[in-house]
Every structure is written in structure tokens, then in C-alpha cells.
Short mmCIF file of N, CA and C in Angstrom, two decimals:
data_model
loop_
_atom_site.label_atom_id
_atom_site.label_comp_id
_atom_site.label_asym_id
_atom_site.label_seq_id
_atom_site.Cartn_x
_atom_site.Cartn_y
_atom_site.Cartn_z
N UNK A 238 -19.99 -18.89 -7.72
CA UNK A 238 -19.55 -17.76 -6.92
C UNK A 238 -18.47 -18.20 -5.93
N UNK A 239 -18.84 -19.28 -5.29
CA UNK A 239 -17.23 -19.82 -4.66
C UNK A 239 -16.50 -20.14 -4.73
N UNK A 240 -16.13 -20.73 -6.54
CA UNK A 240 -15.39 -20.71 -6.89
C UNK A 240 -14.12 -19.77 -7.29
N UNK A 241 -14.87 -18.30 -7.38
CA UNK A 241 -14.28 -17.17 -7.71
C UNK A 241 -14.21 -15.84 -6.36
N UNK A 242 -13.90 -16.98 -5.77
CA UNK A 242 -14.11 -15.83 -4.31
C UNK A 242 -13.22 -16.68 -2.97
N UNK A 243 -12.73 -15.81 -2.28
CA UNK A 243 -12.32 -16.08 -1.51
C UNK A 243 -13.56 -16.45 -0.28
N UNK A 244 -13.08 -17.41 0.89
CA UNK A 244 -13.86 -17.66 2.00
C UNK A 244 -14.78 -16.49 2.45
N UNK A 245 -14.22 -15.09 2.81
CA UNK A 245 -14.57 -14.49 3.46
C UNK A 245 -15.31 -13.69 2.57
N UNK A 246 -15.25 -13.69 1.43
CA UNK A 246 -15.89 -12.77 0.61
C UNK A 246 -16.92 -13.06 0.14
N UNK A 247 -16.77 -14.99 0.16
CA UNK A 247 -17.91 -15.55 -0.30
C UNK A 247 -18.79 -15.50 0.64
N UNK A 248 -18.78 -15.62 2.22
CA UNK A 248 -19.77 -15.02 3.12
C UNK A 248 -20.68 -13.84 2.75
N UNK A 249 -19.52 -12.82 2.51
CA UNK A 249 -20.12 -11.61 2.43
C UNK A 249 -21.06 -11.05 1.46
N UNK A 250 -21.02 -12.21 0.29
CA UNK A 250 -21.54 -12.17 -0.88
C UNK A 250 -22.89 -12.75 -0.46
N UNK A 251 -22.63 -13.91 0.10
CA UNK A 251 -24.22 -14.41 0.01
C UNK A 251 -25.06 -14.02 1.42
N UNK A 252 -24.04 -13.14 2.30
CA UNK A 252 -24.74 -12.42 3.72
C UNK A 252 -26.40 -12.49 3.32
N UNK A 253 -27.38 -12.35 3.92
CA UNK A 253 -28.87 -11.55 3.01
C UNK A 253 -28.72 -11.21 4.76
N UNK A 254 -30.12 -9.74 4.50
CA UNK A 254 -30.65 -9.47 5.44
C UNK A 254 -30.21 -8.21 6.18
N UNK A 255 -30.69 -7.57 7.44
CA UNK A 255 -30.34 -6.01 7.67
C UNK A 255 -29.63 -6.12 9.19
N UNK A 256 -29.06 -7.40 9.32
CA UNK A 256 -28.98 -7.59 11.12
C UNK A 256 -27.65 -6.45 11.03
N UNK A 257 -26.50 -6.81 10.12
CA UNK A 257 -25.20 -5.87 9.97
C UNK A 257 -25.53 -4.30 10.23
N UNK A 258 -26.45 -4.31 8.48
CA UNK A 258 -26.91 -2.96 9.08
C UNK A 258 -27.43 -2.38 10.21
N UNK A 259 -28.26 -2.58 10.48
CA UNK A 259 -28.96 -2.22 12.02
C UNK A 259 -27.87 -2.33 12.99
N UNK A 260 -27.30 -2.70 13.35
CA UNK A 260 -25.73 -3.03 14.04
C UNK A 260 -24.84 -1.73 13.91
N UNK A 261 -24.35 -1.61 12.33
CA UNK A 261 -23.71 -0.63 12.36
C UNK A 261 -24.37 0.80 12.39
N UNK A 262 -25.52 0.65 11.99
CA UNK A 262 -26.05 2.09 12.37
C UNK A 262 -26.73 2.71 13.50
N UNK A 263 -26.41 1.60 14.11
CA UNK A 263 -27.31 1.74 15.72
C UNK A 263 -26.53 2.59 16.62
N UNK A 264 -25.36 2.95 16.03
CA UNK A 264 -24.01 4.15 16.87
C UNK A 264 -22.51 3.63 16.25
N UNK A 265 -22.00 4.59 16.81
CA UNK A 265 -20.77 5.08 15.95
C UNK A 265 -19.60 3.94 16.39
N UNK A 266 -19.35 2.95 15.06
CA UNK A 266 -18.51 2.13 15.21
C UNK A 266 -17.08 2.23 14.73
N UNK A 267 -16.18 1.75 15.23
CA UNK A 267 -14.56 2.27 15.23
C UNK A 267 -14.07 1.13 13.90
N UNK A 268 -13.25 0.94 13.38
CA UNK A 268 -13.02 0.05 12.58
C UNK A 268 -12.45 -1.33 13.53
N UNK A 269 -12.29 -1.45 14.37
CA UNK A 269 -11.44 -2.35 15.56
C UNK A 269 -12.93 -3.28 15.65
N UNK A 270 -14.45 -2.39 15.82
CA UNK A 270 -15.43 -3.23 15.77
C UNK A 270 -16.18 -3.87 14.83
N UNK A 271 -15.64 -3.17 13.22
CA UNK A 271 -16.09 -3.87 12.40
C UNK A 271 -15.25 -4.63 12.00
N UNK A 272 -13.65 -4.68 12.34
CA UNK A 272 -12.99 -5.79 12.17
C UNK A 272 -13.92 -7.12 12.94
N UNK A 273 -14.01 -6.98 14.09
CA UNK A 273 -14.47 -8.02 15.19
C UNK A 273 -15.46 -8.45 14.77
N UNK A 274 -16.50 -7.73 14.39
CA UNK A 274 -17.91 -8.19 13.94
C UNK A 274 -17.45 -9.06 12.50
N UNK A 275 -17.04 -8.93 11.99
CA UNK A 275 -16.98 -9.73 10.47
C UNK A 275 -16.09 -10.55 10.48
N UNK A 276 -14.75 -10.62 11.43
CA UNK A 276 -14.07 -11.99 11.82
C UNK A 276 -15.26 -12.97 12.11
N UNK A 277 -15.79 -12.53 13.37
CA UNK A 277 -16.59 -13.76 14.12
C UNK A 277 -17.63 -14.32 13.20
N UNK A 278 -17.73 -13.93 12.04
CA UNK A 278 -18.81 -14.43 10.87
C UNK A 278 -17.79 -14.86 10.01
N UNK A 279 -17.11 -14.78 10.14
CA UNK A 279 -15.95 -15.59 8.84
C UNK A 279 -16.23 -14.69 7.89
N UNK A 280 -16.34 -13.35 7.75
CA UNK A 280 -16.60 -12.95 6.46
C UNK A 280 -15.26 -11.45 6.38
N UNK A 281 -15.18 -10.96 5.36
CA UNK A 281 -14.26 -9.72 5.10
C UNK A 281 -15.27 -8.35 5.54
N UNK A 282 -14.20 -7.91 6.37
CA UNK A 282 -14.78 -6.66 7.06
C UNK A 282 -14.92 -5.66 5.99
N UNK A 283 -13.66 -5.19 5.44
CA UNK A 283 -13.76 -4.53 4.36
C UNK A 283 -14.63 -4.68 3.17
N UNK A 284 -15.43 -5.80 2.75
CA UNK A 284 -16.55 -6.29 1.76
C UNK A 284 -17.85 -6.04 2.24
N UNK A 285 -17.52 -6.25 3.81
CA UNK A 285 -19.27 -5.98 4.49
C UNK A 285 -19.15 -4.68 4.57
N UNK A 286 -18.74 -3.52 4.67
CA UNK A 286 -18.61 -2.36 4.88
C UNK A 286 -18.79 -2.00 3.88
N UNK A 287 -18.11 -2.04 2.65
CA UNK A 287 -18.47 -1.57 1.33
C UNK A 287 -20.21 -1.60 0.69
N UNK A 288 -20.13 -3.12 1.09
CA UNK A 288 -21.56 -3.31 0.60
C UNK A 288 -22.49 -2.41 1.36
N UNK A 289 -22.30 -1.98 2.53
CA UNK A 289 -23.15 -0.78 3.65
C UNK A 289 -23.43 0.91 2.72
N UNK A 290 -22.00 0.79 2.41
CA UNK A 290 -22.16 2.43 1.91
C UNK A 290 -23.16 3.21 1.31
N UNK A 291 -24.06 2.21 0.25
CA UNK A 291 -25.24 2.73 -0.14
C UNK A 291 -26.24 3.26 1.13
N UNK A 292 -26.08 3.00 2.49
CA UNK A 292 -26.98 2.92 2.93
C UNK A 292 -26.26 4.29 4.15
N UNK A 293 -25.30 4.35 3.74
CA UNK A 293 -24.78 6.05 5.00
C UNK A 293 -25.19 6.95 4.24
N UNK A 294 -25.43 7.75 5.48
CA UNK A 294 -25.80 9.47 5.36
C UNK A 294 -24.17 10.24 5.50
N UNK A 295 -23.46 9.52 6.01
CA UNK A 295 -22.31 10.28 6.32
C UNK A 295 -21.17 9.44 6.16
N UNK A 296 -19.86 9.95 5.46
CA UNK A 296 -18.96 9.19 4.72
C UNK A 296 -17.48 9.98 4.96
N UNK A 297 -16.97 9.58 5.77
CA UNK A 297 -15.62 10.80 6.12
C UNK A 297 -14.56 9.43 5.33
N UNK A 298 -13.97 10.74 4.44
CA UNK A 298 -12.59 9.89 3.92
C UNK A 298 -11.83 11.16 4.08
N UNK A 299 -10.51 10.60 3.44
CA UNK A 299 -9.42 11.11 2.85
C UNK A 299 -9.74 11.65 1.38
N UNK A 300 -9.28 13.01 1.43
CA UNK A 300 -9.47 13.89 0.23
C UNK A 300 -9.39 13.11 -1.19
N UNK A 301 -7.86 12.47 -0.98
CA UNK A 301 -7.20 11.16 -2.19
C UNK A 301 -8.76 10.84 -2.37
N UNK A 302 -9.58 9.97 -1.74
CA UNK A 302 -10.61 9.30 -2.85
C UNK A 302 -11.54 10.39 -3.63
N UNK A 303 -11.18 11.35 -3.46
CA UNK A 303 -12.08 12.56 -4.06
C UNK A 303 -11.18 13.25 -5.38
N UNK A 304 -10.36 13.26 -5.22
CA UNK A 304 -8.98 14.05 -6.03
C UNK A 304 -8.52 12.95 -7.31
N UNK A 305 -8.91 11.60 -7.02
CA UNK A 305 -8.16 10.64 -8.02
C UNK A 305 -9.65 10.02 -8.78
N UNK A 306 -9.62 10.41 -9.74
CA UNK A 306 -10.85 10.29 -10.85
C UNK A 306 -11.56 8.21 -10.04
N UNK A 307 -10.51 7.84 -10.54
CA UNK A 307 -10.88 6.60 -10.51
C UNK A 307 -11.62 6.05 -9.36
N UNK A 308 -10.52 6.41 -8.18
CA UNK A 308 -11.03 5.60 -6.97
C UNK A 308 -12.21 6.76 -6.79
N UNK A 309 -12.77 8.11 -7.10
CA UNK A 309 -14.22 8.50 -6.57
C UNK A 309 -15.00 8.00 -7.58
N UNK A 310 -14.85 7.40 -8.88
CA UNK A 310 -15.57 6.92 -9.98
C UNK A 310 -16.04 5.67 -8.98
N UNK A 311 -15.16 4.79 -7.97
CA UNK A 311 -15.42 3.77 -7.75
C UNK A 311 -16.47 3.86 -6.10
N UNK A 312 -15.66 4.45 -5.56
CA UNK A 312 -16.83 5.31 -4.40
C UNK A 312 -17.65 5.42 -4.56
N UNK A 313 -18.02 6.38 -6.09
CA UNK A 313 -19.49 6.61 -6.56
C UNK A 313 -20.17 5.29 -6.74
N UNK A 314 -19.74 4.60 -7.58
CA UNK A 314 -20.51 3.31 -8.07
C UNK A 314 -20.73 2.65 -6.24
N UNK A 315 -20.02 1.98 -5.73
CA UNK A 315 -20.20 1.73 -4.17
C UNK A 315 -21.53 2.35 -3.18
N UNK A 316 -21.46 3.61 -3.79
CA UNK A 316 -22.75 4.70 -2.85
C UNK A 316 -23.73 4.33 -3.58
N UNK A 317 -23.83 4.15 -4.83
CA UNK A 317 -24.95 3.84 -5.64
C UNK A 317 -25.59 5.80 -5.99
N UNK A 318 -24.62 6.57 -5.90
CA UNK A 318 -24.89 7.67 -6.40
C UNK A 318 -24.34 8.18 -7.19
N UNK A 319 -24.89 9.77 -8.19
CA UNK A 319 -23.89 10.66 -8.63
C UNK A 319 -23.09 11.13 -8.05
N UNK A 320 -22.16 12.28 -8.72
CA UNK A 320 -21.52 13.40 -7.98
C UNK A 320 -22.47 14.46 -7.68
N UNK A 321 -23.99 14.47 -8.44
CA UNK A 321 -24.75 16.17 -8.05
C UNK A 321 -25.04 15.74 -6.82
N UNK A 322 -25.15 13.66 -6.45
CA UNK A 322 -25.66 14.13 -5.03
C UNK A 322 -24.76 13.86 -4.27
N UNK A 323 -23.73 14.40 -4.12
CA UNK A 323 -22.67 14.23 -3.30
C UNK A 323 -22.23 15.85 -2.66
N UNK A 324 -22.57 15.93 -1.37
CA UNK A 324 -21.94 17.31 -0.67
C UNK A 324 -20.60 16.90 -0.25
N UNK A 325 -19.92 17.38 -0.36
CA UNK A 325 -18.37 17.94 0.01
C UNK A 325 -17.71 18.39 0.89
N UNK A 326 -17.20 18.26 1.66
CA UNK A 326 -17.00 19.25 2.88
C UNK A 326 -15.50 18.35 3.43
N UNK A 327 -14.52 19.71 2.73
CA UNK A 327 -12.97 19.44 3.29
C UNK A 327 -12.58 19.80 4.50
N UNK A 328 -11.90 19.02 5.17
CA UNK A 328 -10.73 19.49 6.13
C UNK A 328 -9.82 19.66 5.83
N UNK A 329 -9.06 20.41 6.52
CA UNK A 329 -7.73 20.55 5.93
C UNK A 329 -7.66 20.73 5.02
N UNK A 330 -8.09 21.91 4.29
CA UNK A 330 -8.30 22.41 3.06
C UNK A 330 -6.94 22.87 2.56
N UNK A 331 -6.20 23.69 3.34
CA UNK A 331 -4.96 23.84 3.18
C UNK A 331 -4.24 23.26 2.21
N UNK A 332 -4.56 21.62 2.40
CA UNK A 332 -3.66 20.75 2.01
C UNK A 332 -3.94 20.23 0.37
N UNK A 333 -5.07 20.54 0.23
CA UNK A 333 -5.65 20.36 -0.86
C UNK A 333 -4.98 20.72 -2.78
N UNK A 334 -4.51 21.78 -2.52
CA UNK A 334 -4.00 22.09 -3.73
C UNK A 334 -2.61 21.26 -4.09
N UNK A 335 -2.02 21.33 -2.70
CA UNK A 335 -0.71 20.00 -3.23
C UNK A 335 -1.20 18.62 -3.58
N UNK A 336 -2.27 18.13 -2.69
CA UNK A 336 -2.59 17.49 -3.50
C UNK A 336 -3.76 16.63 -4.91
N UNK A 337 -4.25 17.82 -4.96
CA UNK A 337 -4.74 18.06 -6.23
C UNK A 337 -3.37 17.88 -7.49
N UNK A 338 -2.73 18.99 -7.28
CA UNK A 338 -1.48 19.63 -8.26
C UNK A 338 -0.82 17.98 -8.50
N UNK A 339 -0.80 17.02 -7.21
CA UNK A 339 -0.07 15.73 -7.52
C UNK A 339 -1.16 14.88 -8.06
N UNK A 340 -2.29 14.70 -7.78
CA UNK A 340 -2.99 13.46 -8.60
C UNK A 340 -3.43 14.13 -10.19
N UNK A 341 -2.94 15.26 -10.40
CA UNK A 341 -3.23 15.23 -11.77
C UNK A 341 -1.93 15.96 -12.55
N UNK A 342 -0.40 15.49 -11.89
CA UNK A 342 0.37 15.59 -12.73
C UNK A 342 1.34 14.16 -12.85
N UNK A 343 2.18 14.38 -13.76
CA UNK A 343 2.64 13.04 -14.31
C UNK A 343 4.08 13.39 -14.61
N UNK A 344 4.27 11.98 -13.78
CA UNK A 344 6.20 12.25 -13.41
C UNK A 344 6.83 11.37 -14.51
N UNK A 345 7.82 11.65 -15.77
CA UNK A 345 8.33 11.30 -16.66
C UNK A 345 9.99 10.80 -15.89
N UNK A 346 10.38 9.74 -16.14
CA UNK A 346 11.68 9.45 -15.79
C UNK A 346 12.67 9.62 -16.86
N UNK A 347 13.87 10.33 -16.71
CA UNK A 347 15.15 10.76 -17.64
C UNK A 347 14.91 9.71 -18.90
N UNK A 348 14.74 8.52 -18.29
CA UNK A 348 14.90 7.33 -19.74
C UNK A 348 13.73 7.51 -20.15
N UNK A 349 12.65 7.92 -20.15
CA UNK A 349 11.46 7.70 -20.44
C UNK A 349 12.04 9.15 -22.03
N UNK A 350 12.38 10.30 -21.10
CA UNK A 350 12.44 11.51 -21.84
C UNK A 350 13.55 11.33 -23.01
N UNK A 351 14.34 10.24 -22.20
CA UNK A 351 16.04 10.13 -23.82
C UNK A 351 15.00 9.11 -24.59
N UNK A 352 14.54 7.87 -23.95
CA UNK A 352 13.66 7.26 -25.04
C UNK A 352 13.02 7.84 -26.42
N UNK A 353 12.19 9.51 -25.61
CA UNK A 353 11.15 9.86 -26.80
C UNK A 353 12.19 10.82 -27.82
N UNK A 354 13.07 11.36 -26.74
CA UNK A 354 14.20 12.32 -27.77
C UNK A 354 15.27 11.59 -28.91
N UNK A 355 15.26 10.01 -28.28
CA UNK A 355 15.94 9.41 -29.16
C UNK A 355 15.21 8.85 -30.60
N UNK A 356 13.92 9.34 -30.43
CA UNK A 356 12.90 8.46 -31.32
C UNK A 356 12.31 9.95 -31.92
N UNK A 357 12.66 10.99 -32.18
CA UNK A 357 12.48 11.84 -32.87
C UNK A 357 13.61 12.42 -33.49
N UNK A 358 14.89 11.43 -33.10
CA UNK A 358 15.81 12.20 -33.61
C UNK A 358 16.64 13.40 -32.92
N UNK A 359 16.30 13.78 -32.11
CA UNK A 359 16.87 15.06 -31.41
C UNK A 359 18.10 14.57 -30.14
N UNK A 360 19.05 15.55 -30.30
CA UNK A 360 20.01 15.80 -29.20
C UNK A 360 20.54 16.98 -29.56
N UNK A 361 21.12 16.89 -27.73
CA UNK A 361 21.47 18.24 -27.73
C UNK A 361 22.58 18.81 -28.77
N UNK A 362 22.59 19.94 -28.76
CA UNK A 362 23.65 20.28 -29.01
C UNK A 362 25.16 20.07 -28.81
N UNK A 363 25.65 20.38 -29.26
CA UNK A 363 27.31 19.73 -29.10
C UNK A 363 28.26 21.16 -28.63
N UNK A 364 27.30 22.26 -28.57
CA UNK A 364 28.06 23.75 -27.68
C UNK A 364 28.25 23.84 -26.79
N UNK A 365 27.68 22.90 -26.26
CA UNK A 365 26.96 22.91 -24.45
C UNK A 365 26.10 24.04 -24.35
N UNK A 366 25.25 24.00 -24.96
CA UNK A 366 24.27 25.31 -25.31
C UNK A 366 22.94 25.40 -24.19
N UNK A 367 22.91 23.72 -23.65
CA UNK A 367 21.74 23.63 -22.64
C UNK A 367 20.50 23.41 -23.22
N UNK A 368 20.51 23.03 -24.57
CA UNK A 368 19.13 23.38 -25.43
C UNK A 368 19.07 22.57 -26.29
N UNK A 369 18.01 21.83 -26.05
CA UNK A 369 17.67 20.74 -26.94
C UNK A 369 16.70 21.07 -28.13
N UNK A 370 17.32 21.15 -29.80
CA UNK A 370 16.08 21.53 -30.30
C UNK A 370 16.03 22.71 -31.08
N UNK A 371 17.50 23.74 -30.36
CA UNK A 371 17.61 24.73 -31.13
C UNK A 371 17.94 24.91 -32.42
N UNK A 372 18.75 23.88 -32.76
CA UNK A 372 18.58 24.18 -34.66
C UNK A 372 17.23 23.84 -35.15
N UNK A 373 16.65 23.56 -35.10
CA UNK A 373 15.39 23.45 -35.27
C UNK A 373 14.60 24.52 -35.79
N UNK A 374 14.93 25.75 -35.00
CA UNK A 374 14.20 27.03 -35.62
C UNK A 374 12.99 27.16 -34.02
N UNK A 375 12.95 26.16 -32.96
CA UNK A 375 11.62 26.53 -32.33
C UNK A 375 12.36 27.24 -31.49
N UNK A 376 11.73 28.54 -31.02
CA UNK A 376 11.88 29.42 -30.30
C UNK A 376 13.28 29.33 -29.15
N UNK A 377 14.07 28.85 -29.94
CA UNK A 377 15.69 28.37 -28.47
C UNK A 377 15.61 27.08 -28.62
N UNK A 378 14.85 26.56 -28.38
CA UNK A 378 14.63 25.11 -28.18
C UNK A 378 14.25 24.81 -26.73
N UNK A 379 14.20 23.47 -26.19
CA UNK A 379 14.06 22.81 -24.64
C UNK A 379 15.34 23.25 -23.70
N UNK A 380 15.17 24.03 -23.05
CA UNK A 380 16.45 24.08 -21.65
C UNK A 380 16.30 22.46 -20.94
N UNK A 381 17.98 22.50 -20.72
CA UNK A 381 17.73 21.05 -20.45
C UNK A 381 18.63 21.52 -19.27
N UNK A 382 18.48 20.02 -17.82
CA UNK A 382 19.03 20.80 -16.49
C UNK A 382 20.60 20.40 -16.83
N UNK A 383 21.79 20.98 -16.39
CA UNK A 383 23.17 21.07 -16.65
C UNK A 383 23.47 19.40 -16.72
N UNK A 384 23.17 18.77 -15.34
CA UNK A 384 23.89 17.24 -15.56
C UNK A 384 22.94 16.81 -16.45
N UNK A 385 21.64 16.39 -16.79
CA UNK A 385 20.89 15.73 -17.83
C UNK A 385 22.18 16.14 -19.15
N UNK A 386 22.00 16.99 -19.16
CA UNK A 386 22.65 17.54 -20.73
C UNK A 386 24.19 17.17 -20.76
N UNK A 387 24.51 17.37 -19.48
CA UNK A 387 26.03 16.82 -19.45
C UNK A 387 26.23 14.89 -20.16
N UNK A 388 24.56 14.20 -19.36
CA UNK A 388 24.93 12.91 -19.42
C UNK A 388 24.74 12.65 -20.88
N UNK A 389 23.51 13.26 -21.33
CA UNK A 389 23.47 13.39 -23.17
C UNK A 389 24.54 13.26 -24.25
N UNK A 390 25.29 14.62 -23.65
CA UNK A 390 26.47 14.96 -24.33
C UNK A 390 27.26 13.44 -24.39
N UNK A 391 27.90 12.71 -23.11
CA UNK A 391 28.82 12.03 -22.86
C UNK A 391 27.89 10.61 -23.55
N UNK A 392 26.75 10.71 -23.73
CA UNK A 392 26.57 9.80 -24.22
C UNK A 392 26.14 9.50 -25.87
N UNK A 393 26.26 10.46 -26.41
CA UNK A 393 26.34 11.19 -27.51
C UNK A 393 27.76 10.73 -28.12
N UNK A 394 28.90 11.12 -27.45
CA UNK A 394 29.48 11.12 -27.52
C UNK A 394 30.67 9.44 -27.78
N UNK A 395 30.07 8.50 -27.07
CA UNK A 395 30.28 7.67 -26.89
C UNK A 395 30.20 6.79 -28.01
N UNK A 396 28.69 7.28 -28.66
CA UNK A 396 28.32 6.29 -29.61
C UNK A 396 29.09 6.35 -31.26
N UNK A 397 29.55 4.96 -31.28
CA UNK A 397 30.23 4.68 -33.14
C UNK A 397 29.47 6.10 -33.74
N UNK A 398 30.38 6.34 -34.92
CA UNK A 398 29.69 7.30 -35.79
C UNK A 398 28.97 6.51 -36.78
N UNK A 399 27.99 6.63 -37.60
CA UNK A 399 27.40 6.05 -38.46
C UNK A 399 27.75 6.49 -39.86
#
């Protein structure tokens, strides 16, 4: 185990016993004191805290660990619970749908999109039609935004004929 661990983690690993706990649950500690408390033990504040979580009644985060599959997959495992036993309770609810709408959409970069268009064969048109796709027969085809299609074209354009 100490081989595969850092100093402070390896403390925290082989910590035994409830003195931490009882400590931290004895009143409401700031992170400034669980930094302090787990310096002066040589151990990682952030590792002794984690290892605690099974043992709170009360858990205030940031929405993000709730909204991103993974890191509440990992929360969960940490609490040592499900989601049925998990109550919920947002602030700033407001804020919620933006970011919901962002941890479960997925941002494609221009090269990513000429990559897959170049690997099916497709470009635009040569009308300046804005539409990727339309001979094709599918419904118009893809509207593409003016400069994307402009850079297509010019680069379309560029290439040897075969």
C-alpha cells in the first residue's frame, strides 16, 4: 500500500478509529479546519474527508456533482448509498437547466465535422446552395453556417482533381 500511495494518503489509508470523526461532527467545520486538522497528521485532507462521507447526514455540493453521471456515480459509491436514498434539494434552481442542457450536450469541432463529411463522401455543393447533402434526395440536405461552407467550398476547391 505504500508503495502505491502517496505520504499523505498512505496516512489516511491506514488512519483506524473515530477520533476524526467525532471531531468533525462535533460542529460545523470550515474547510480551512479540515485543511489544518489533516496537515498536522501528515495526512490528505481531501482523502480524510472523503472517507467521512459515509457517515454525514448532510452533504451540500454543487449541482455539477449531481448533473454529471459520473462524478454522482462516484459520490454515490463514496456515501456508500443509492440514488432512492438520496433527497435532493436545489438552490439556485434557476440555474439548473443551463446546466443540465450543458452536461448532457456534446460540442463537435469544425474538423471533427469535415473529418466525418470527408469520410462519407459528402460536400457541399458547388452553387453556394448552403446545403450539404442535397443531391442526395434527403429532405434539402444539412444547412451549413455561410463561412463553414465558404471554407468547404475554398477548400474543395483547392484540391488536385482526381
Amino acid at each position: 500500500m505504500r508503495n502505491n500511495s502517496c505520504p499523505e494518503l498512505y496516512e489516511v489509508l491506514k488512519f483506524e478509529g473515530n477520533e476524526f470523526s467525532n471531531w468533525l461532527f462535533s460542529d460545523v467545520r470550515s474547510p480551512e479546519e479540515i485543511l489544518e486538522y489533516a496537515e498536522d497528521r501528515d495526512m490528505c485532507g481531501y482523502e480524510l474527508l472523503k472517507k467521512e462521507l459515509k457517515n454525514a447526514e448532510l452533504l451540500i455540493c454543487n449541482f455539477h456533482h449531481v448533473l454529471s453521471a459520473e462524478i454522482f456515480m462516484m459520490l454515490l459509491k463514496w456515501l456508500e448509498r443509492d440514488p432512492e436514498d438520496i433527497i435532493l434539494i436545489f438552490d439556485e434552481a434557476h440555474n439548473i437547466e443551463a446546466s443540465a442542457r450543458s452536461h448532457s450536450s456534446t460540442m463537435l469541432s469544425e474538423l471533427t465535422i469535415e473529418k466525418a463529411l470527408s469520410e462519407v463522401g459528402e460536400t457541399p455543393e458547388s452553387d453556394n446552395s448552403l446545403m450539404l447533402g442535397k443531391e442526395t434526395g434527403s429532405r434539402g440536405g444539412i444547412p451549413l453556417d455561410q463561412d463553414y461552407a465558404a471554407r468547404l467550398y475554398a477548400k474543395k476547391s483547392c484540391l488536385p482533381a482526381s
